[in-house]
XYZ file of C-alpha atoms in Angstrom:
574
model
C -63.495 190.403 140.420
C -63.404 193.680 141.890
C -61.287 193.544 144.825
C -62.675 193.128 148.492
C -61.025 196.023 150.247
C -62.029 199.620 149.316
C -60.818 203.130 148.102
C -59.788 205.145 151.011
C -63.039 207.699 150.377
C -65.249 204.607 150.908
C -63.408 203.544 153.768
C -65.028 206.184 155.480
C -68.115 206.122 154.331
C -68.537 202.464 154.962
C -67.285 202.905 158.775
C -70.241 200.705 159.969
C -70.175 197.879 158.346
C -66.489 198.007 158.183
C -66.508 197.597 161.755
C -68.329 194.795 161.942
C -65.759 192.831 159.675
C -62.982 194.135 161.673
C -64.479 192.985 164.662
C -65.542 189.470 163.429
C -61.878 188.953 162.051
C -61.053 189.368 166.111
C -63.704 187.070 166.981
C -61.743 184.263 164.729
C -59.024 185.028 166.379
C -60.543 184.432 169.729
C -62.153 181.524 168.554
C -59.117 179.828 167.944
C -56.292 181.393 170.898
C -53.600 182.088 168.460
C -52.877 184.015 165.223
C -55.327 184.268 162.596
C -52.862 182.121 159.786
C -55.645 181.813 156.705
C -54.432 183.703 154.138
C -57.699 183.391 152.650
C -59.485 185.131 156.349
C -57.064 187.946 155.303
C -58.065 188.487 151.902
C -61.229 188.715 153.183
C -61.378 190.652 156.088
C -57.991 191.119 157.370
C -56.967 193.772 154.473
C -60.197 195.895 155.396
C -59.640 195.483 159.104
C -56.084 196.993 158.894
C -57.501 199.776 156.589
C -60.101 200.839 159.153
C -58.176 200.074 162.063
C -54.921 202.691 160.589
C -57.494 205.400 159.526
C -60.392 205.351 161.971
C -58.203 204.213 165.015
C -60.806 201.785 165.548
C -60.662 200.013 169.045
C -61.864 195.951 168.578
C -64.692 195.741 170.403
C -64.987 191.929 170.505
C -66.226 191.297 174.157
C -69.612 190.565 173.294
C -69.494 187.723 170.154
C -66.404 186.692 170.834
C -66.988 186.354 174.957
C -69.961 184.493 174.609
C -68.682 182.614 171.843
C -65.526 181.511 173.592
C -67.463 181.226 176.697
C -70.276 179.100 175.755
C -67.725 176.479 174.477
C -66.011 176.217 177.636
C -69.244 175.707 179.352
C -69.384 172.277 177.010
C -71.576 173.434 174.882
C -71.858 171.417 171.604
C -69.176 171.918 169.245
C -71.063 171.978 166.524
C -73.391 174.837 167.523
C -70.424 177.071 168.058
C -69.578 176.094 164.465
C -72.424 177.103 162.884
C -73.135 179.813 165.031
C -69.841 181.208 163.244
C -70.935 180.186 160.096
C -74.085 182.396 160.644
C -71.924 185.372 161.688
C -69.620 184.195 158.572
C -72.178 184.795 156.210
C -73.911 188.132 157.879
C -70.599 189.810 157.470
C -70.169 189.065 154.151
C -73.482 190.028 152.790
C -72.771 193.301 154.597
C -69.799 193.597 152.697
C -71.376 192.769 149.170
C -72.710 196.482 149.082
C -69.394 198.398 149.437
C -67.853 195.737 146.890
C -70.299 196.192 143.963
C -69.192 200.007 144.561
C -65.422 198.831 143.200
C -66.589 197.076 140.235
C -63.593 197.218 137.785
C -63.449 199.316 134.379
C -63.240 197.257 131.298
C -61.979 199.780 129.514
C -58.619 199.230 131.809
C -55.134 198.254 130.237
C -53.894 195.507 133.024
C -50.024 195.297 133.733
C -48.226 192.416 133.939
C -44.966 193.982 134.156
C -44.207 197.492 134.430
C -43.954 199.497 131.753
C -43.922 203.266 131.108
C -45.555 204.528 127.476
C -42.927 207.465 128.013
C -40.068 204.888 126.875
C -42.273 203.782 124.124
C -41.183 205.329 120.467
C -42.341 202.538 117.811
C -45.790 200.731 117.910
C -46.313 197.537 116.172
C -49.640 195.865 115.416
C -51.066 192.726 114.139
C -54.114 192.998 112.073
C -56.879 190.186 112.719
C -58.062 190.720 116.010
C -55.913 193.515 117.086
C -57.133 196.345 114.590
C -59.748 194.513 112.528
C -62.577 192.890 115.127
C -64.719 190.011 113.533
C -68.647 189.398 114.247
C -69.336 185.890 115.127
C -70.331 185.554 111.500
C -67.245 185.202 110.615
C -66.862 181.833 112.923
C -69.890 180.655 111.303
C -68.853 181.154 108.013
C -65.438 179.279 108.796
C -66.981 176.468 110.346
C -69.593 176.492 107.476
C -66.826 175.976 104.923
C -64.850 173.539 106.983
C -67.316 171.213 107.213
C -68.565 171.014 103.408
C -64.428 170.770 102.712
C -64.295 167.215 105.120
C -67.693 166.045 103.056
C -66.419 166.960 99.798
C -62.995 166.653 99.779
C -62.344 164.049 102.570
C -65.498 162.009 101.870
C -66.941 162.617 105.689
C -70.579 161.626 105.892
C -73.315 163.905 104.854
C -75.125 163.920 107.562
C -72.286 166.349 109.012
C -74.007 168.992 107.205
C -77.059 168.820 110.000
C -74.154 170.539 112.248
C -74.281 174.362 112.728
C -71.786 176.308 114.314
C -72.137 176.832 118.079
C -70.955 180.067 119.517
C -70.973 179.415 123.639
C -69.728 176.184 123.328
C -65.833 176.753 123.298
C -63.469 179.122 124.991
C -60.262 179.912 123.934
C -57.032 178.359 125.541
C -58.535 174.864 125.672
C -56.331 171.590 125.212
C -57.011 168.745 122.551
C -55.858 165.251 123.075
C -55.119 164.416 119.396
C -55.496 160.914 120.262
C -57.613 160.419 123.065
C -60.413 163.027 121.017
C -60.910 164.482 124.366
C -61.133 168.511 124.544
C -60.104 169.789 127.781
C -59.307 173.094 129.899
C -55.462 172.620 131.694
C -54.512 174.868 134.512
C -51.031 176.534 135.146
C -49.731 173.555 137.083
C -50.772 171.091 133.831
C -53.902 169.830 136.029
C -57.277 169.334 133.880
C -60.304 170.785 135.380
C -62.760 168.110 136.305
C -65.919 169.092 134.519
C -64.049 170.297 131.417
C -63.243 167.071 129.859
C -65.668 166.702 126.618
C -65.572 164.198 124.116
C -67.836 164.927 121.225
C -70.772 167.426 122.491
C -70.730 165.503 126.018
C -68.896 166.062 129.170
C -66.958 162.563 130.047
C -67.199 161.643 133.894
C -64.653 162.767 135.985
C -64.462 159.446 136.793
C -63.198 158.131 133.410
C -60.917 161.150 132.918
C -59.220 160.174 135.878
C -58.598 156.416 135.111
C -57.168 157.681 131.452
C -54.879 159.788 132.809
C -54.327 157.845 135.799
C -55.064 161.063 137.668
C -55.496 164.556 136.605
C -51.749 165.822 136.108
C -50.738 166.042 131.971
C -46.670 165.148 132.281
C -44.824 167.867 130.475
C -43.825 165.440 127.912
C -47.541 164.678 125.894
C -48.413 168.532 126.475
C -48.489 171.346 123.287
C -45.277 172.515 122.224
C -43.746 175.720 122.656
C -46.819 177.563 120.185
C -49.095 175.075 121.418
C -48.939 172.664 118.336
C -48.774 168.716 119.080
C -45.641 167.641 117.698
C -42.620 165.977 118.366
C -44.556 163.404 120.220
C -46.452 165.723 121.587
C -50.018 164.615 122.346
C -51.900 168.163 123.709
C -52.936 170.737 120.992
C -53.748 173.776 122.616
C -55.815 176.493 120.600
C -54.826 179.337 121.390
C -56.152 181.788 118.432
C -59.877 183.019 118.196
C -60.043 181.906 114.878
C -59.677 178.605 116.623
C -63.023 178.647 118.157
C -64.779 177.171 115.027
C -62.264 174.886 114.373
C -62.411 173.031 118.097
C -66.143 173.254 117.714
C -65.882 171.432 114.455
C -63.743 168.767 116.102
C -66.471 168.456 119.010
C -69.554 168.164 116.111
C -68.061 165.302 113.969
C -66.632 163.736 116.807
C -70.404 163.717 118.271
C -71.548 162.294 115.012
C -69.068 159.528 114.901
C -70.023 158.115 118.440
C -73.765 159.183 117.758
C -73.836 157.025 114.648
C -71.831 153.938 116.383
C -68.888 154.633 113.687
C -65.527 153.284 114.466
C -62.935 155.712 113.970
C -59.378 156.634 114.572
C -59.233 160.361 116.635
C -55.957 161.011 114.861
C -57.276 160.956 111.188
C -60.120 163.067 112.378
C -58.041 165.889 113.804
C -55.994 166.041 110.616
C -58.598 166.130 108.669
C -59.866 168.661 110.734
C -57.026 170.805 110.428
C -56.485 170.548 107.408
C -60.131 171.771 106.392
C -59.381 174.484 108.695
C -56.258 175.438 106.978
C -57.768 175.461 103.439
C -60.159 177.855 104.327
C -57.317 180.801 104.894
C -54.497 179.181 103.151
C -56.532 178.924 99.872
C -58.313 182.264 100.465
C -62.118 180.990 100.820
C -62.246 183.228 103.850
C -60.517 186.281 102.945
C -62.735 186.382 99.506
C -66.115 185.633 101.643
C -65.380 188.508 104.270
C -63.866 191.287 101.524
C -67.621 190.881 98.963
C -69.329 191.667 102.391
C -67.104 193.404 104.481
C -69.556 195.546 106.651
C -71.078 191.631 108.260
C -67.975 190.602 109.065
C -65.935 193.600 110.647
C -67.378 195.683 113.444
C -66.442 198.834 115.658
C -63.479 200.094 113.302
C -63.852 203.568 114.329
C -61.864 203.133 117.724
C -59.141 201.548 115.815
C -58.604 204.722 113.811
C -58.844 206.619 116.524
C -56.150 205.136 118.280
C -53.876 205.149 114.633
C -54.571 208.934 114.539
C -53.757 209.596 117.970
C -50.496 207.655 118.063
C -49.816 209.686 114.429
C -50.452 213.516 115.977
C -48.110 212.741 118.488
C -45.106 211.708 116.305
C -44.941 207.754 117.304
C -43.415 205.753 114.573
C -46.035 202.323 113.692
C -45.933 199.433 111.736
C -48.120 196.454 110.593
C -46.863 193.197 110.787
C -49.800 190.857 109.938
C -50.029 186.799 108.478
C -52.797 188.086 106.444
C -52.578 188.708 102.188
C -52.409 192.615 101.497
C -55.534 192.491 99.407
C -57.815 191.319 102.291
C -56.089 193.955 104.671
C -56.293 196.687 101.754
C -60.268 195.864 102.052
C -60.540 195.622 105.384
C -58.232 198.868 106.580
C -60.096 200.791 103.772
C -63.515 200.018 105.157
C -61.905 200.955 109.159
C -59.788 204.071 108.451
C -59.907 204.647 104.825
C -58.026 204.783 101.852
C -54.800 207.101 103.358
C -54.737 204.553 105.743
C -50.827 203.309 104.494
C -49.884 206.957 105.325
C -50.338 206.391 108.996
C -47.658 203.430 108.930
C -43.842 203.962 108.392
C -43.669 199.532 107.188
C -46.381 197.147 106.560
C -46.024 193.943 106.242
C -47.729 191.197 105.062
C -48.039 187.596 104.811
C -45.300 187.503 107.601
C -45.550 184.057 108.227
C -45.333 184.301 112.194
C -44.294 182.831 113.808
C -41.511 181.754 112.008
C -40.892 185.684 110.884
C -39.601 186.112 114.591
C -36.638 183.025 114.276
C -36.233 182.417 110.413
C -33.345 184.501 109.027
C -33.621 183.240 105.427
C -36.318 184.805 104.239
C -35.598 187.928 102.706
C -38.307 190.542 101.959
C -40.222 191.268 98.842
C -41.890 194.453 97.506
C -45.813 194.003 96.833
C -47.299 196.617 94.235
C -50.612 198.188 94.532
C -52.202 195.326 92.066
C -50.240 192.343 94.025
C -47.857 191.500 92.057
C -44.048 190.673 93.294
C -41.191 192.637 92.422
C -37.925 190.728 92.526
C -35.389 193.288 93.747
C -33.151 193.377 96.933
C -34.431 195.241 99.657
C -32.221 197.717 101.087
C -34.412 200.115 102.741
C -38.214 199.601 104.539
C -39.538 202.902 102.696
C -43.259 204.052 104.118
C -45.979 203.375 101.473
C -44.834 200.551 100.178
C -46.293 196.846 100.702
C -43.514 194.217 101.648
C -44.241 190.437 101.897
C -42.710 187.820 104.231
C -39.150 188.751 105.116
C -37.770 188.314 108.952
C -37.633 190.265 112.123
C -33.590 190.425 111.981
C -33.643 191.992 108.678
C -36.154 194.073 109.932
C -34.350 195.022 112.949
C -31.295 195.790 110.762
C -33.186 197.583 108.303
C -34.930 200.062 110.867
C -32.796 200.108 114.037
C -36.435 199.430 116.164
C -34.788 197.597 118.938
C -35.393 196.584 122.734
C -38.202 198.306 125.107
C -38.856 201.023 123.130
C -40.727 199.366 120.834
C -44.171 197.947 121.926
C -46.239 195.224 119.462
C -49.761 194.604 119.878
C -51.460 191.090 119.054
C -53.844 188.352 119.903
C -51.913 185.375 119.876
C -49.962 184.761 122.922
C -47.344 182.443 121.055
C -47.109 183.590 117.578
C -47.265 187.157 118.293
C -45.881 188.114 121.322
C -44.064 184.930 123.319
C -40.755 185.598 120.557
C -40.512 188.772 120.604
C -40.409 189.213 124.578
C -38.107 186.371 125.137
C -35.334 186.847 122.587
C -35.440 191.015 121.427
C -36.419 192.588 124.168
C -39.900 194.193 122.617
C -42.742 195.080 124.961
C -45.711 193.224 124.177
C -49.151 194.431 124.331
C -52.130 191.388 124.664
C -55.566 192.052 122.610
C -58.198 189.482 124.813
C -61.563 190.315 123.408
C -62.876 188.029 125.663
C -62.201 189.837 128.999
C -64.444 192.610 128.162
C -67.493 190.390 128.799
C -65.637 188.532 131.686
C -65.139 191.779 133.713
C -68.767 192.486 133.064
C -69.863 188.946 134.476
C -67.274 189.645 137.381
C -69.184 193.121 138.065
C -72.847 191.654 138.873
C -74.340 191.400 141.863
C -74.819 187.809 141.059
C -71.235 187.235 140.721
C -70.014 189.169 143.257
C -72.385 187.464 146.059
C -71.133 184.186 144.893
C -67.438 185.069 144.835
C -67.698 186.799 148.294
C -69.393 183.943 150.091
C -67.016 181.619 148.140
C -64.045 183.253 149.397
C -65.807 183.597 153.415
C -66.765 179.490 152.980
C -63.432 178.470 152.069
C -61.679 180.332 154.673
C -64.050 178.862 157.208
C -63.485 175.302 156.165
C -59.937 175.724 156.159
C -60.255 176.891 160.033
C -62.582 174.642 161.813
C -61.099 171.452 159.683
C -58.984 171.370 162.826
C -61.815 169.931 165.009
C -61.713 166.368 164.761
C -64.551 164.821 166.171
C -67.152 163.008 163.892
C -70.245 165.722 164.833
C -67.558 168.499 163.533
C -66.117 166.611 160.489
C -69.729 165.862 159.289
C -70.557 169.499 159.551
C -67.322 170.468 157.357
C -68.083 168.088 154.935
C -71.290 169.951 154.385
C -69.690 172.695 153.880
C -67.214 171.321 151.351
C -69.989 169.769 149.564
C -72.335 173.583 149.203
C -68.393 174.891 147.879
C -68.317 172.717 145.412
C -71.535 173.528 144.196
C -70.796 176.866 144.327
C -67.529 176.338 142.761
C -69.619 174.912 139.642
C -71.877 177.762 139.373
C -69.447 180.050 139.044
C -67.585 178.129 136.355
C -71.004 178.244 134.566
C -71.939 182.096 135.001
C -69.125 182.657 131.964
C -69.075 179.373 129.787
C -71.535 176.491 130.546
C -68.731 174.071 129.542
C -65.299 175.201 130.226
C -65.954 178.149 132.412
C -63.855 181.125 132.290
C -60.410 181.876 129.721
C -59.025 182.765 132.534
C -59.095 180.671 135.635
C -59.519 177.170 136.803
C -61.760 177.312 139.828
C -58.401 178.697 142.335
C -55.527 178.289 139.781
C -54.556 180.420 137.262
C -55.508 178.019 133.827
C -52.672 177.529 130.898
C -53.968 180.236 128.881
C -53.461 182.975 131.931
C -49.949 181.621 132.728
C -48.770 181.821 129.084
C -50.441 185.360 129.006
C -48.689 186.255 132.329
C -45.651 185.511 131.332
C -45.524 187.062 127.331
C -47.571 189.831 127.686
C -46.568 193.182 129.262
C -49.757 194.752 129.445
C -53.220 193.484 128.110
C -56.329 194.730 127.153
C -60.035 193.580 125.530
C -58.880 195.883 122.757
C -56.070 198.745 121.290
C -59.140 201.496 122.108
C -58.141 201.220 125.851
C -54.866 203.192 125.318
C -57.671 206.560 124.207
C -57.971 206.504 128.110
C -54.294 207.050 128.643
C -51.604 209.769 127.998
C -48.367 208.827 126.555
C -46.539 209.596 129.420
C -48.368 206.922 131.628
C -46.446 204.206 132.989
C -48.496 200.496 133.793
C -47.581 199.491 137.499
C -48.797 195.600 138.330
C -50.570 194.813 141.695
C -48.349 193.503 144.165
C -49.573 190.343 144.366
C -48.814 188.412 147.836
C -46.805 185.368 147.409
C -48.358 182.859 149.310
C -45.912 183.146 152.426
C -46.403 186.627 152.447
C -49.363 189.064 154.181
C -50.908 192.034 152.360
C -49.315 194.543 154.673
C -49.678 197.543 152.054
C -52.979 198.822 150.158
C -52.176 197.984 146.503
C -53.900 199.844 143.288
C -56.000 198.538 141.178
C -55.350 199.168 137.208
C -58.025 201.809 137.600
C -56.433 203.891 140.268
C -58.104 202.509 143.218
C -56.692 201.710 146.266
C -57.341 197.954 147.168
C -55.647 195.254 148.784
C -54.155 192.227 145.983
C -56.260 189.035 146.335
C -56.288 185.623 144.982
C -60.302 184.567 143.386
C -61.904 181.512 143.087
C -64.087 182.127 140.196
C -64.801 179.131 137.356
């Protein structure tokens, strides 16, 4: 969401209704005769306050609200009035602000930091290739699905009536849990709480109700959650899909589960998210996929031209790259030829393929293997990484031996938070650059006026609630409860502006969800795609907001990825 507090230039335009906020942050201080302690009142209106107040030397000028306001309630006037008199107010100053915020709507085209990081220190550039410089059409989910499903009928005897099943494109996100034996698919926040509303078994949501007496709560214990690549292993009960090419696969699991319960047919969830699986696997692993996609290449890949562009740019200025990709060479042959052309090996100094990540990253026994033009597999020993030639599997310590690319000078691009960046930041050192399709479209929902108006009066409601919860009375309790009750509609709606079912990738209404902690924590920078770096120089260094820690206030103006001064906030979206 495009922060509440403004650029410095719009500070002064905005003067007016700028004022108003500033003053009605004094009124709430008033109201109450001590501090104003909400963090949440100074995300709102605190941060623009202090703006205007340092660079208009604005003088509060609270004696009219705030005097009659205080004034009226010691004349005994009902409680409850007062409250919603400052509800009013509440939601007058925020509408006044919605103007001024749509103004800082956010680029999409942004690279977001993490962690700092300067592209000055940055020599080597590594990419992954499905998702990072090849981008798939949703045809390509429909054709995986499509083939998944006839595999379970034909090879695994499923019913036939499966085939009645299409492939649904809004109905997963990505970072969503599986319980392998509950059948339940679920979205998990940072702190291993599932999002009521977000439980589904089959096609259906189950009551929050239900999901609470099966997990006797709503915490997952660390011990039944994904492993460390979110796979379910080990005991492990939680599968969490973390890959885009996962998307048909956990809508696969959500059709024949549907079917199953439709149909009144017992069945064990286990078996079914084998089978699953293993349909899933056949269609890459046996090369149904890459053979479908490389006879009609131009349905499948789209917008290859700003991949080039970013190859060529990188090249002119002398920046060593390599491909290190789980995909066979002929299928990236097809699809690099069709996005950059037929020189495209010259612009990398290795490629590799069929890497096997993630075990490429921690499996020294693999040694590398030379792959000729044709495919075939030449048996000698590999003493050199020589540019424009093919190499198969192999392992990053041979690789790091064999080309001295070591530590934070070399920066890898990928989609997978696990398999291609969570090793390589946590045991060599490597930057790691994110690829999050997805957040294109989010930052776009996050930039409408519809959004925005919800977020803003979100933010104002739950501040409010969290101040007058003090008065204890049952007049004043019943009032807050109303308000709790239009927040969490509110809440709801804007969990269903970006996915109907499971809301945004990136948050769980107030937390952070498992997908944005895991991101947060392997990723140095990330990106909806490796065109974003075109808007940079390669002497640009990545600074992260200074996010307040919840103990602390927002004393300083922070920037925003784009450049724009603004003050850090925590949102409430989905």
């Amino acid at each position: 969401m495009a922060p509440l507090s403004l650029p410095l230039s719009s500070l002064l335009k905005q003067k007016d209704c700028l004022q108003r906020a500033f003053i009605f942050c004094n009124v709430l201080k008033s109201l109450h005769h001590r501090p104003l302690t909400s963090r949440l009142w100074k995300r709102n209106f605190g941060a623009v306050a202090h703006g205007v107040g340092q660079l208009l030397s604005l003088q509060p000028r609270t004696e009219n609200y705030a005097a009659s306001v205080c004034s009226s309630s010691s004349d005994g006037q009902d409680m409850t009035e007062m409250m919603r008199s400052v509800y009013n107010e509440t939601k007058r100053q925020t509408e006044d602000l919605i103007p001024a915020i749509l103004r800082n709507a956010v680029n999409p085209d942004t690279i977001f930091a993490n962690n700092e990081m300067s592209l000055r220190d940055t020599e080597v550039y590594g990419f992954d290739y499905d998702y990072t410089l090849a981008f798939y059409s949703r045809n390509l989910h429909t054709l995986i699905f499509n083939i998944a499903r006839d595999i379970l009928i034909t090879n695994h005897r499923y019913p036939e009536g499966l085939r009645n099943y299409e492939y649904i494109p809004n109905f997963a996100v990505r970072g969503l849990h599986y319980d392998v034996q509950k059948g339940l698919l679920m979205k998990i926040d940072a702190f291993h709480y599932i999002q009521l509303g977000t439980v589904y078994r089959g096609l259906d949501p189950v009551p929050d109700e239900e999901v609470i007496a099966m997990y006797e709560g709503c915490h997952v214990p660390l011990e039944i959650m994904s492993d460390f690549y979110g796979k379910s292993s080990h005991g492990q009960t939680m599968k969490q899909f973390m890959d885009i090419f996962s998307l048909p696969e956990m809508t696969l699991l959500s059709c024949v589960n549907d079917f199953f319960m439709r149909h009144n047919i017992d069945y064990e969830p286990v078996h079914l998210y084998k089978d699953v699986k293993e349909a899933i696997r056949d269609v890459h692993v046996k090369g149904i996929m890459y053979r479908a996609v490389e006879a009609d290449i131009g349905k499948y890949i789209c917008y290859g031209e700003q991949s080039y562009a970013v190859l060529k740019k990188l090249s002119e200025h002398g920046k060593k790259m390599f491909l290190i990709t789980n995909s066979p060479f002929d299928f990236v042959d097809r699809g690099m030829n069709y996005i950059v052309g037929k020189d495209w090996q010259d612009l990398f100094d290795v490629v590799i393929v069929q890497a096997d990540k993630p075990g490429f990253f921690n499996d020294r026994r693999k040694p590398f293997r030379r792959v000729t033009d044709k495919g075939a597999l030449l048996w000698d020993r590999i003493h050199k990484l020589e540019k424009g030639n093919i190499y198969k599997q192999g392992n990053l310590y041979e690789f790091l031996r064999l080309t001295g690319w070591r530590g934070s000078k070399v920066l890898y691009f990928g989609d997978h938070i696990y398999s291609d960046l969570a090793d390589l930041t946590l045991k060599h050192g490597w930057r790691t650059g994110a690829i999050i399709p997805e957040l294109r479209k989010e930052i776009k929902i996050m930039n409408t006026e519809q959004y925005v108006h919800m977020m803003a009066w979100l933010q104002a409601l739950t501040g409010l609630i969290e101040q007058m919860q003090v008065h204890r009375d049952p007049a004043s309790q019943a009032l807050v409860k109303e308000w709790i009750r239009e927040r969490e509609a509110m809440r709801s709606q804007t969990k269903d502006i970006f996915n109907a079912q499971f809301g945004s990738l990136f948050r769980t209404y107030h937390n952070p969800t498992y997908f944005s902690r895991r991101l947060s924590r392997f990723a140095d920078i990330y990106m909806p795609s490796i065109s974003c770096l075109l808007n940079y120089d390669f002497k640009h260094t990545f600074f992260p907001r200074r996010t307040p820690l919840q103990h602390e206030s927002p004393f300083w103006p922070e920037h925003s990825p784009s450049g724009i001064s603004v003050s850090s906030q925590t949102t409430e979206s989905d």
